[in-house]
Tab-separated table of C-alpha atoms in Angstrom:
chain	number	residue	atom	x	y	z
A	1	MET	CA	-26.087	76.854	107.527
A	2	SER	CA	-27.652	73.404	107.015
A	3	ARG	CA	-26.064	70.145	108.183
A	4	ARG	CA	-25.845	69.091	104.549
A	5	ALA	CA	-23.697	72.085	103.723
A	6	VAL	CA	-21.347	71.354	106.629
A	7	LEU	CA	-21.065	67.697	105.556
A	8	LEU	CA	-20.301	68.657	101.969
A	9	SER	CA	-17.631	71.062	103.177
A	10	ALA	CA	-15.950	68.309	105.203
A	11	LEU	CA	-15.989	65.723	102.410
A	12	PRO	CA	-12.424	66.464	101.190
A	13	LEU	CA	-11.048	65.869	104.687
A	14	LEU	CA	-13.043	62.669	105.110
A	15	ALA	CA	-11.884	61.361	101.730
A	16	GLY	CA	-8.262	61.974	102.647
A	17	ALA	CA	-8.631	60.226	105.976
A	18	LEU	CA	-10.377	57.206	104.460
A	19	GLY	CA	-7.709	56.897	101.771
A	20	CYS	CA	-4.955	56.212	104.308
A	21	GLY	CA	-4.497	52.431	104.356
A	22	ARG	CA	-2.712	50.505	107.089
A	23	PRO	CA	-0.115	47.789	106.452
A	24	PRO	CA	-0.974	44.296	107.705
A	25	LYS	CA	-0.604	43.885	111.410
A	26	ALA	CA	2.635	42.230	112.506
A	27	GLU	CA	3.827	40.913	115.845
A	28	LEU	CA	7.237	40.032	117.242
A	29	ASP	CA	7.285	36.779	119.196
A	30	PRO	CA	10.620	36.032	120.936
A	31	LYS	CA	9.533	32.475	121.752
A	32	ALA	CA	8.740	31.686	118.135
A	33	THR	CA	12.075	33.114	117.009
A	34	LEU	CA	13.917	31.060	119.622
A	35	THR	CA	12.096	27.910	118.525
A	36	THR	CA	13.085	28.556	114.912
A	37	LEU	CA	16.720	28.968	115.906
A	38	GLN	CA	16.683	25.792	117.980
A	39	ARG	CA	15.149	23.725	115.172
A	40	ALA	CA	17.444	25.070	112.474
A	41	ARG	CA	19.856	22.447	111.168
A	42	PRO	CA	21.425	24.025	108.080
A	43	GLU	CA	23.599	21.736	106.003
A	44	VAL	CA	27.131	22.668	105.037
A	45	PRO	CA	27.447	23.378	101.291
A	46	PRO	CA	29.894	21.266	99.261
A	47	GLY	CA	33.357	22.446	98.315
A	48	ASP	CA	36.345	23.740	100.235
A	49	LEU	CA	35.506	23.728	103.945
A	50	ALA	CA	36.564	27.319	104.620
A	51	THR	CA	34.534	28.609	101.668
A	52	ALA	CA	31.580	26.354	102.490
A	53	LEU	CA	31.389	27.490	106.117
A	54	THR	CA	31.753	31.132	105.079
A	55	THR	CA	28.883	30.730	102.608
A	56	LEU	CA	26.828	29.015	105.293
A	57	ALA	CA	27.449	31.912	107.700
A	58	TRP	CA	26.429	34.423	105.026
A	59	ARG	CA	23.185	32.541	104.459
A	60	THR	CA	22.112	31.765	108.007
A	61	HIS	CA	23.893	33.945	110.564
A	62	PRO	CA	21.516	36.376	112.339
A	63	ASP	CA	24.139	39.135	112.404
A	64	LEU	CA	24.114	39.382	108.622
A	65	ALA	CA	20.332	39.103	108.532
A	66	ALA	CA	20.161	42.114	110.870
A	67	ALA	CA	22.559	44.083	108.669
A	68	LYS	CA	20.492	43.234	105.589
A	69	ALA	CA	17.356	44.383	107.398
A	70	ASP	CA	19.050	47.716	108.159
A	71	LEU	CA	19.876	48.010	104.459
A	72	GLU	CA	16.252	47.431	103.448
A	73	ALA	CA	15.119	50.039	105.982
A	74	ALA	CA	17.609	52.515	104.527
A	75	LYS	CA	16.278	51.849	101.031
A	76	ALA	CA	12.779	52.585	102.272
A	77	GLY	CA	14.066	55.946	103.497
A	78	ILE	CA	14.629	57.035	99.888
A	79	ARG	CA	10.890	56.896	99.310
A	80	THR	CA	10.351	59.029	102.380
A	81	ALA	CA	12.857	61.601	101.127
A	82	GLN	CA	11.197	61.702	97.706
A	83	ALA	CA	7.806	62.645	99.176
A	84	ARG	CA	6.442	66.066	98.338
A	85	PRO	CA	4.656	68.213	100.963
A	86	ASN	CA	0.892	67.834	100.944
A	87	PRO	CA	-1.451	70.773	100.426
A	88	SER	CA	-3.874	71.621	103.202
A	89	PHE	CA	-7.554	72.511	103.109
A	90	GLY	CA	-9.390	74.748	105.514
A	91	PHE	CA	-13.049	75.497	106.156
A	92	GLY	CA	-14.723	78.042	108.387
A	93	ALA	CA	-18.271	79.198	109.084
A	94	THR	CA	-19.266	82.500	110.748
A	95	LYS	CA	-22.785	83.533	111.772
A	96	ALA	CA	-23.859	87.171	112.091
A	97	GLU	CA	-26.944	88.155	114.057
A	98	GLY	CA	-29.679	90.410	112.709
A	99	VAL	CA	-29.025	90.070	108.949
A	100	PRO	CA	-31.104	88.260	106.316
A	101	GLN	CA	-28.295	85.872	105.319
A	102	PRO	CA	-26.321	85.405	108.549
A	103	TRP	CA	-23.768	82.753	107.435
A	104	THR	CA	-20.337	83.402	105.987
A	105	LEU	CA	-18.633	80.278	104.585
A	106	THR	CA	-14.904	80.251	103.885
A	107	TYR	CA	-12.947	77.588	101.957
A	108	GLY	CA	-9.162	77.836	101.825
A	109	LEU	CA	-6.460	75.792	100.065
A	110	ASN	CA	-2.801	76.046	101.061
A	111	LEU	CA	-0.223	74.888	98.471
A	112	PRO	CA	3.371	74.555	99.793
A	113	ILE	CA	6.103	75.141	97.199
A	114	GLU	CA	9.663	74.092	98.085
A	115	LEU	CA	12.420	76.161	96.534
A	116	GLY	CA	16.187	75.767	96.323
A	117	GLY	CA	16.325	72.026	95.532
A	118	LYS	CA	15.782	70.919	99.139
A	119	ARG	CA	13.985	67.733	98.110
A	120	ARG	CA	16.870	66.769	95.807
A	121	PHE	CA	19.370	67.109	98.658
A	122	ARG	CA	17.154	65.079	101.010
A	123	VAL	CA	17.017	62.289	98.454
A	124	LYS	CA	20.803	62.357	98.087
A	125	LEU	CA	21.188	62.099	101.875
A	126	ALA	CA	18.837	59.098	101.888
A	127	LYS	CA	20.866	57.409	99.137
A	128	LEU	CA	24.060	57.988	101.116
A	129	GLN	CA	22.321	56.301	104.048
A	130	VAL	CA	21.818	53.281	101.786
A	131	VAL	CA	25.520	53.293	100.883
A	132	GLU	CA	26.390	53.386	104.583
A	133	ALA	CA	24.059	50.440	105.217
A	134	GLU	CA	25.742	48.535	102.381
A	135	LEU	CA	29.093	49.161	104.040
A	136	GLY	CA	27.568	47.789	107.234
A	137	VAL	CA	26.532	44.625	105.390
A	138	ALA	CA	30.018	44.313	103.904
A	139	GLU	CA	31.628	44.849	107.318
A	140	THR	CA	29.404	42.190	108.885
A	141	ALA	CA	30.055	39.771	106.022
A	142	TRP	CA	33.807	40.258	106.345
A	143	SER	CA	33.627	39.849	110.118
A	144	LEU	CA	31.763	36.553	109.671
A	145	ARG	CA	34.331	35.398	107.126
A	146	SER	CA	37.191	36.245	109.481
A	147	GLY	CA	35.466	34.565	112.414
A	148	VAL	CA	34.770	31.384	110.474
A	149	ARG	CA	38.320	31.065	109.181
A	150	ALA	CA	39.940	31.892	112.517
A	151	THR	CA	37.844	29.329	114.385
A	152	LEU	CA	38.484	26.827	111.580
A	153	VAL	CA	42.226	27.176	112.144
A	154	ASP	CA	41.635	26.704	115.873
A	155	TRP	CA	39.616	23.560	115.156
A	156	GLN	CA	42.242	22.161	112.773
A	157	GLN	CA	44.984	22.751	115.320
A	158	ALA	CA	42.854	21.244	118.100
A	159	ARG	CA	42.142	18.152	115.986
A	160	GLU	CA	45.842	17.692	115.214
A	161	ALA	CA	46.624	18.216	118.889
A	162	LEU	CA	44.200	15.421	119.807
A	163	ARG	CA	45.659	13.091	117.170
A	164	SER	CA	49.144	13.832	118.423
A	165	ALA	CA	48.085	13.347	122.045
A	166	GLU	CA	46.405	10.022	121.257
A	167	GLU	CA	49.430	8.787	119.350
A	168	GLU	CA	51.797	9.909	122.089
A	169	ALA	CA	49.636	8.215	124.726
A	170	THR	CA	49.833	4.993	122.693
A	171	LEU	CA	53.611	5.284	122.283
A	172	ARG	CA	54.115	6.117	125.962
A	173	GLU	CA	52.004	3.111	126.960
A	174	ALA	CA	54.079	0.857	124.698
A	175	LEU	CA	57.279	2.343	126.102
A	176	LEU	CA	55.993	1.796	129.663
A	177	LYS	CA	55.324	-1.884	128.932
A	178	LEU	CA	58.814	-2.202	127.497
A	179	GLN	CA	60.323	-0.607	130.575
A	180	GLU	CA	58.225	-2.877	132.779
A	181	GLN	CA	59.738	-5.870	130.974
A	182	ARG	CA	63.235	-4.443	131.316
A	183	PHE	CA	62.660	-3.753	135.003
A	184	ALA	CA	61.452	-7.308	135.547
A	185	ALA	CA	64.572	-8.570	133.778
A	186	GLY	CA	66.778	-6.365	135.907
A	187	GLU	CA	68.021	-4.326	132.966
A	188	ILE	CA	66.876	-0.961	134.421
A	189	GLY	CA	66.240	0.362	137.885
A	190	ALA	CA	63.149	1.745	139.596
A	191	PRO	CA	63.813	5.415	138.625
A	192	GLU	CA	63.700	4.601	134.895
A	193	ARG	CA	60.507	2.608	135.383
A	194	ALA	CA	58.914	5.443	137.421
A	195	THR	CA	59.870	7.988	134.766
A	196	ALA	CA	58.208	5.923	132.054
A	197	ASN	CA	55.098	5.524	134.206
A	198	LEU	CA	54.952	9.287	134.888
A	199	GLU	CA	55.316	10.104	131.182
A	200	ALA	CA	52.516	7.674	130.342
A	201	GLN	CA	50.218	9.314	132.906
A	202	ARG	CA	51.112	12.760	131.600
A	203	ALA	CA	50.365	11.681	128.027
A	204	GLU	CA	46.973	10.305	129.057
A	205	ALA	CA	46.098	13.557	130.839
A	206	ALA	CA	47.171	15.526	127.752
A	207	ARG	CA	44.909	13.324	125.619
A	208	LEU	CA	41.885	14.102	127.806
A	209	THR	CA	42.700	17.820	127.705
A	210	ALA	CA	43.060	17.718	123.928
A	211	ARG	CA	39.677	15.974	123.648
A	212	THR	CA	38.032	18.780	125.617
A	213	GLY	CA	39.830	21.406	123.537
A	214	LEU	CA	38.573	19.843	120.310
A	215	ASP	CA	34.984	19.822	121.584
A	216	ARG	CA	35.222	23.504	122.447
A	217	ALA	CA	36.805	24.353	119.106
A	218	GLU	CA	34.056	22.460	117.302
A	219	ALA	CA	31.353	24.345	119.207
A	220	ALA	CA	33.050	27.684	118.476
A	221	LEU	CA	33.309	26.833	114.762
A	222	ALA	CA	29.618	25.901	114.600
A	223	LEU	CA	28.683	29.154	116.319
A	224	ALA	CA	30.781	31.203	113.900
A	225	ALA	CA	29.224	29.419	110.905
A	226	GLY	CA	25.673	29.881	112.172
A	227	THR	CA	24.901	26.188	112.635
A	228	THR	CA	25.067	23.507	115.326
A	229	PRO	CA	27.867	21.072	116.207
A	230	ASP	CA	25.622	18.121	115.307
A	231	ALA	CA	24.993	19.501	111.816
A	232	LEU	CA	28.703	20.138	111.369
A	233	ARG	CA	30.166	16.955	112.805
A	234	THR	CA	29.718	14.701	109.761
A	235	ARG	CA	31.417	17.166	107.450
A	236	LEU	CA	34.289	17.744	109.882
A	237	ALA	CA	34.899	14.023	110.232
A	238	ALA	CA	35.636	13.797	106.498
A	239	GLU	CA	37.954	16.812	106.439
A	240	PRO	CA	41.601	15.873	105.672
A	241	GLY	CA	44.488	17.095	107.770
A	242	PRO	CA	46.274	20.386	107.140
A	243	ASP	CA	48.574	20.706	104.180
A	244	LEU	CA	51.916	21.350	105.836
A	245	GLN	CA	53.394	23.312	102.978
A	246	LEU	CA	55.043	26.719	102.894
A	247	PRO	CA	52.584	29.230	101.369
A	248	PRO	CA	53.775	31.838	98.856
A	249	ALA	CA	54.638	35.302	100.062
A	250	PRO	CA	51.754	37.771	99.646
A	251	ALA	CA	52.114	40.315	96.859
A	252	GLU	CA	49.905	43.056	98.336
A	253	ARG	CA	51.508	46.371	99.178
A	254	ALA	CA	50.759	48.236	102.378
A	255	ASP	CA	49.093	51.150	100.598
A	256	ASP	CA	46.616	48.704	99.048
A	257	ALA	CA	44.915	48.727	102.434
A	258	LEU	CA	43.708	52.243	101.723
A	259	VAL	CA	41.789	51.005	98.691
A	260	HIS	CA	39.927	48.101	100.284
A	261	ARG	CA	39.472	49.162	103.893
A	262	LEU	CA	35.786	49.680	104.579
A	263	GLU	CA	36.447	52.297	107.244
A	264	VAL	CA	38.218	54.437	104.642
A	265	ARG	CA	35.150	54.205	102.453
A	266	GLN	CA	32.999	55.033	105.476
A	267	VAL	CA	34.875	58.288	106.019
A	268	LEU	CA	34.375	59.163	102.346
A	269	VAL	CA	30.640	58.516	102.708
A	270	ASP	CA	30.595	60.731	105.809
A	271	TRP	CA	32.321	63.439	103.780
A	272	ASP	CA	29.707	63.246	101.016
A	273	ARG	CA	26.931	63.334	103.595
A	274	ASN	CA	28.423	66.386	105.263
A	275	GLU	CA	28.767	68.191	101.915
A	276	THR	CA	25.176	67.324	101.026
A	277	THR	CA	24.032	68.535	104.441
A	278	LEU	CA	25.865	71.789	103.780
A	279	ASP	CA	24.121	72.115	100.410
A	280	LEU	CA	20.782	71.468	102.100
A	281	GLU	CA	21.419	74.114	104.755
A	282	LEU	CA	22.399	76.613	102.049
A	283	ALA	CA	19.196	75.752	100.184
A	284	LYS	CA	17.187	76.371	103.351
A	285	ARG	CA	18.264	80.012	103.171
A	286	ILE	CA	15.826	80.288	100.277
A	287	PRO	CA	12.396	80.469	101.936
A	288	ASP	CA	9.572	78.240	100.755
A	289	LEU	CA	6.267	79.655	99.533
A	290	GLN	CA	2.810	78.924	100.882
A	291	VAL	CA	0.289	79.838	98.152
A	292	GLY	CA	-3.266	80.123	99.500
A	293	PRO	CA	-6.240	80.523	97.143
A	294	ALA	CA	-9.542	80.876	99.027
A	295	TYR	CA	-13.261	81.204	98.356
A	296	SER	CA	-15.895	82.660	100.656
A	297	LEU	CA	-19.644	83.124	100.567
A	298	ASP	CA	-20.082	86.261	102.651
A	299	GLN	CA	-23.806	86.784	103.389
A	300	GLY	CA	-24.687	85.789	99.856
A	301	VAL	CA	-21.751	87.560	98.210
A	302	LYS	CA	-19.154	85.288	96.515
A	303	LYS	CA	-15.551	86.325	97.086
A	304	TRP	CA	-12.276	84.938	95.691
A	305	THR	CA	-8.914	85.674	97.278
A	306	LEU	CA	-5.362	84.708	96.401
A	307	GLY	CA	-2.452	85.175	98.766
A	308	PHE	CA	0.878	83.705	99.728
A	309	THR	CA	2.995	83.347	102.829
A	310	VAL	CA	6.761	83.376	102.924
A	311	GLU	CA	9.207	83.198	105.805
A	312	LEU	CA	11.305	86.307	106.216
A	313	PRO	CA	14.941	85.231	106.717
A	314	ILE	CA	15.862	88.153	108.918
A	315	PHE	CA	17.193	86.660	112.144
A	316	ASP	CA	18.077	83.060	111.251
A	317	ARG	CA	20.015	82.606	108.010
A	318	ARG	CA	21.085	79.007	108.925
A	319	GLN	CA	24.418	80.396	110.093
A	320	GLY	CA	24.739	77.798	112.862
A	321	PRO	CA	24.158	74.604	110.812
A	322	ILE	CA	26.287	75.973	107.957
A	323	ALA	CA	29.164	76.733	110.336
A	324	GLU	CA	28.846	73.237	111.849
A	325	ALA	CA	29.055	71.594	108.415
A	326	VAL	CA	32.087	73.692	107.448
A	327	ALA	CA	33.822	72.896	110.739
A	328	ARG	CA	33.058	69.207	110.318
A	329	ARG	CA	35.231	69.167	107.206
A	330	GLY	CA	38.264	69.482	109.432
A	331	VAL	CA	36.999	66.676	111.667
A	332	LEU	CA	36.563	64.346	108.696
A	333	GLU	CA	39.959	65.247	107.247
A	334	ALA	CA	41.567	64.405	110.590
A	335	ARG	CA	39.594	61.162	110.808
A	336	LEU	CA	40.706	60.148	107.315
A	337	ARG	CA	44.345	60.715	108.247
A	338	GLN	CA	43.786	58.722	111.429
A	339	VAL	CA	42.153	55.830	109.585
A	340	GLU	CA	44.817	55.797	106.869
A	341	ALA	CA	47.638	55.860	109.429
A	342	ARG	CA	46.090	52.966	111.346
A	343	ALA	CA	45.466	51.016	108.145
A	344	LEU	CA	49.054	51.435	106.986
A	345	SER	CA	50.395	50.514	110.414
A	346	GLU	CA	48.231	47.385	110.661
A	347	ALA	CA	49.198	46.381	107.132
A	348	GLU	CA	52.916	46.739	107.836
A	349	LEU	CA	52.677	44.896	111.154
A	350	SER	CA	50.631	42.117	109.578
A	351	ARG	CA	53.098	41.720	106.724
A	352	SER	CA	55.950	41.498	109.223
A	353	ARG	CA	54.082	38.964	111.349
A	354	GLU	CA	53.261	36.871	108.276
A	355	ALA	CA	56.885	36.892	107.119
A	356	GLU	CA	58.090	35.811	110.566
A	357	ALA	CA	55.481	33.045	110.718
A	358	ARG	CA	56.478	31.740	107.286
A	359	ALA	CA	60.139	31.698	108.358
A	360	ARG	CA	59.215	29.763	111.492
A	361	LEU	CA	57.141	27.315	109.448
A	362	LYS	CA	60.002	26.829	107.010
A	363	ALA	CA	62.340	25.948	109.885
A	364	ALA	CA	59.749	23.637	111.470
A	365	LEU	CA	59.214	21.829	108.174
A	366	GLN	CA	62.960	21.338	107.864
A	367	VAL	CA	63.091	19.842	111.367
A	368	LEU	CA	60.142	17.602	110.494
A	369	ALA	CA	61.852	16.383	107.329
A	370	GLU	CA	65.004	15.550	109.290
A	371	SER	CA	63.065	13.709	112.002
A	372	GLN	CA	61.168	11.722	109.368
A	373	ALA	CA	64.489	10.756	107.807
A	374	ARG	CA	65.811	9.588	111.193
A	375	LEU	CA	62.585	7.678	111.805
A	376	ALA	CA	62.980	5.898	108.471
A	377	VAL	CA	66.544	4.927	109.405
A	378	ALA	CA	65.412	3.684	112.836
A	379	GLN	CA	62.588	1.673	111.262
A	380	ARG	CA	64.968	-0.008	108.822
A	381	ALA	CA	67.445	-0.738	111.608
A	382	PHE	CA	64.686	-2.281	113.734
A	383	ASP	CA	63.385	-4.345	110.829
A	384	LEU	CA	66.926	-5.657	110.190
A	385	GLY	CA	67.488	-6.397	113.881
A	386	GLY	CA	70.111	-3.724	114.329
A	387	SER	CA	68.225	-1.894	117.116
A	388	ASP	CA	65.675	-2.668	119.793
A	389	ARG	CA	62.053	-1.535	120.099
A	390	GLY	CA	62.956	1.200	122.593
A	391	GLU	CA	65.070	3.042	120.037
A	392	LEU	CA	62.258	2.827	117.477
A	393	LEU	CA	59.698	4.173	119.975
A	394	ALA	CA	62.060	7.039	120.854
A	395	ALA	CA	62.410	7.905	117.147
A	396	LYS	CA	58.605	7.880	116.746
A	397	LEU	CA	58.191	10.183	119.742
A	398	GLU	CA	60.799	12.549	118.314
A	399	ASP	CA	59.000	12.585	114.941
A	400	LEU	CA	55.661	13.150	116.687
A	401	GLN	CA	57.070	16.142	118.552
A	402	ALA	CA	58.518	17.564	115.329
A	403	ARG	CA	55.144	17.231	113.616
A	404	SER	CA	53.401	18.930	116.530
A	405	LEU	CA	55.802	21.867	116.242
A	406	ALA	CA	55.191	22.002	112.473
A	407	VAL	CA	51.418	22.033	112.995
A	408	GLU	CA	51.788	24.812	115.548
A	409	ALA	CA	53.919	26.824	113.104
A	410	TRP	CA	51.393	26.136	110.323
A	411	ALA	CA	48.524	27.372	112.494
A	412	GLU	CA	50.436	30.525	113.401
A	413	THR	CA	51.152	31.138	109.719
A	414	ARG	CA	47.453	30.761	108.900
A	415	ARG	CA	46.515	33.188	111.678
A	416	ALA	CA	49.126	35.666	110.464
A	417	ARG	CA	47.758	35.487	106.934
A	418	LEU	CA	44.222	35.979	108.237
A	419	ALA	CA	45.427	39.034	110.147
A	420	LEU	CA	46.981	40.317	106.921
A	421	GLU	CA	43.682	39.783	105.109
A	422	ASP	CA	41.894	41.670	107.886
A	423	ALA	CA	44.363	44.543	107.512
A	424	PHE	CA	43.561	44.769	103.791
A	425	GLN	CA	39.973	43.509	104.159
A	426	LYS	CA	40.694	41.569	101.014
A	427	PRO	CA	41.317	37.830	100.435
A	428	LEU	CA	44.899	36.926	99.577
A	429	ASP	CA	43.554	34.345	97.153
A	430	PRO	CA	42.460	36.240	94.001
A	431	ALA	CA	40.133	33.369	93.080
A	432	GLU	CA	37.984	33.871	96.173
A	433	GLN	CA	34.670	35.512	95.378
A	434	PRO	CA	33.531	38.551	97.369
A	435	TYR	CA	30.300	38.672	99.320
A	436	PRO	CA	27.261	38.573	96.976
A	437	PHE	CA	25.229	41.616	97.978
A	438	ASP	CA	22.299	40.510	95.852
A	439	GLU	CA	21.929	37.257	97.779
A	440	ALA	CA	19.767	37.703	100.843
A	441	PRO	CA	20.422	35.447	103.842
A	442	ARG	CA	18.172	32.374	103.829
């Protein structure tokens, strides 16, 4: 056989090989990624601070970007599942000695034919993988929302603690000066003066501790929002203090948690995947065909053949995988009961914690109102000359302590409501928009 004949016979294989393109080359540079992160200074969007920081986290946080990348990879898997098996081509040459036309050339084509709907089930499994990736994006988005709002409460409480500590330090310093004057006049003894001095020192130490706590809370809030403390500081400086009001009681029922909990939906996706896997294993009991038309030039004689190959399902009838899928139904049923029981328990506990926190806040607000009333009376008495400065300072310290307790109760109520939202994985505010899945992180 001539070299030209061999080359012509190999042309189909060469054409297939040359037709396989390669995507553009890509590299992963950790240093470049780190530089990008260090230079990033995303601005906080306008609007309510909690909503703005949540939106900022959804746009910039690398955790959500990773979840979105997993989702895109899962979507690409659908194309893989939709692919059909390629045919194959074969060529052979045989030389016989002592005959006028010694070469026998054989060309064979193998056409695979899938039966039983296997491709359809593979595509369905790939689409369920996309749904699971979407749940992963939603879980990450909710986790970022929870983290932002929890650290925001911590920051608000830390800021109020610093304000309270600074005000107390100022009041204690004024009270110390007053006691110094009284001691010099012989109106009080050394123990009273020492007590005032000790309280002033304690208040100053508390102020320094509160300053450190606020710095840490600010750094934690910036980390949760996917930005830097410097980029966040201007916006935080303009944020007003907490609204010390009693929030309304939530209307959600405990069984609502079963509707919104992402882990419940995850179990349902696992169930669908298991059922589709079972369908695929049942379809695999139907053997695929391999149809093989062939042509040969046998010592000058042209021959055509047509044959097929099929697997004989004698020993393996997919009994093992089918039994595994059937048995997994029980596992998923048990997991669903487990998830539902935990969801109901967390919802009930969160509702109880929220109710207790609201009751505590109500009592603290009542105490604050009473202390403010006493402070107003003391201020009027001082202005009219009916009391001295010491009594007014004592009333201010009492009011400051009452406000600190109210802020603490407010923060606990906010944390309890966040825990309730986590139990339902649903905002208590119906006006709050859910995570926009069609908006990729920027």
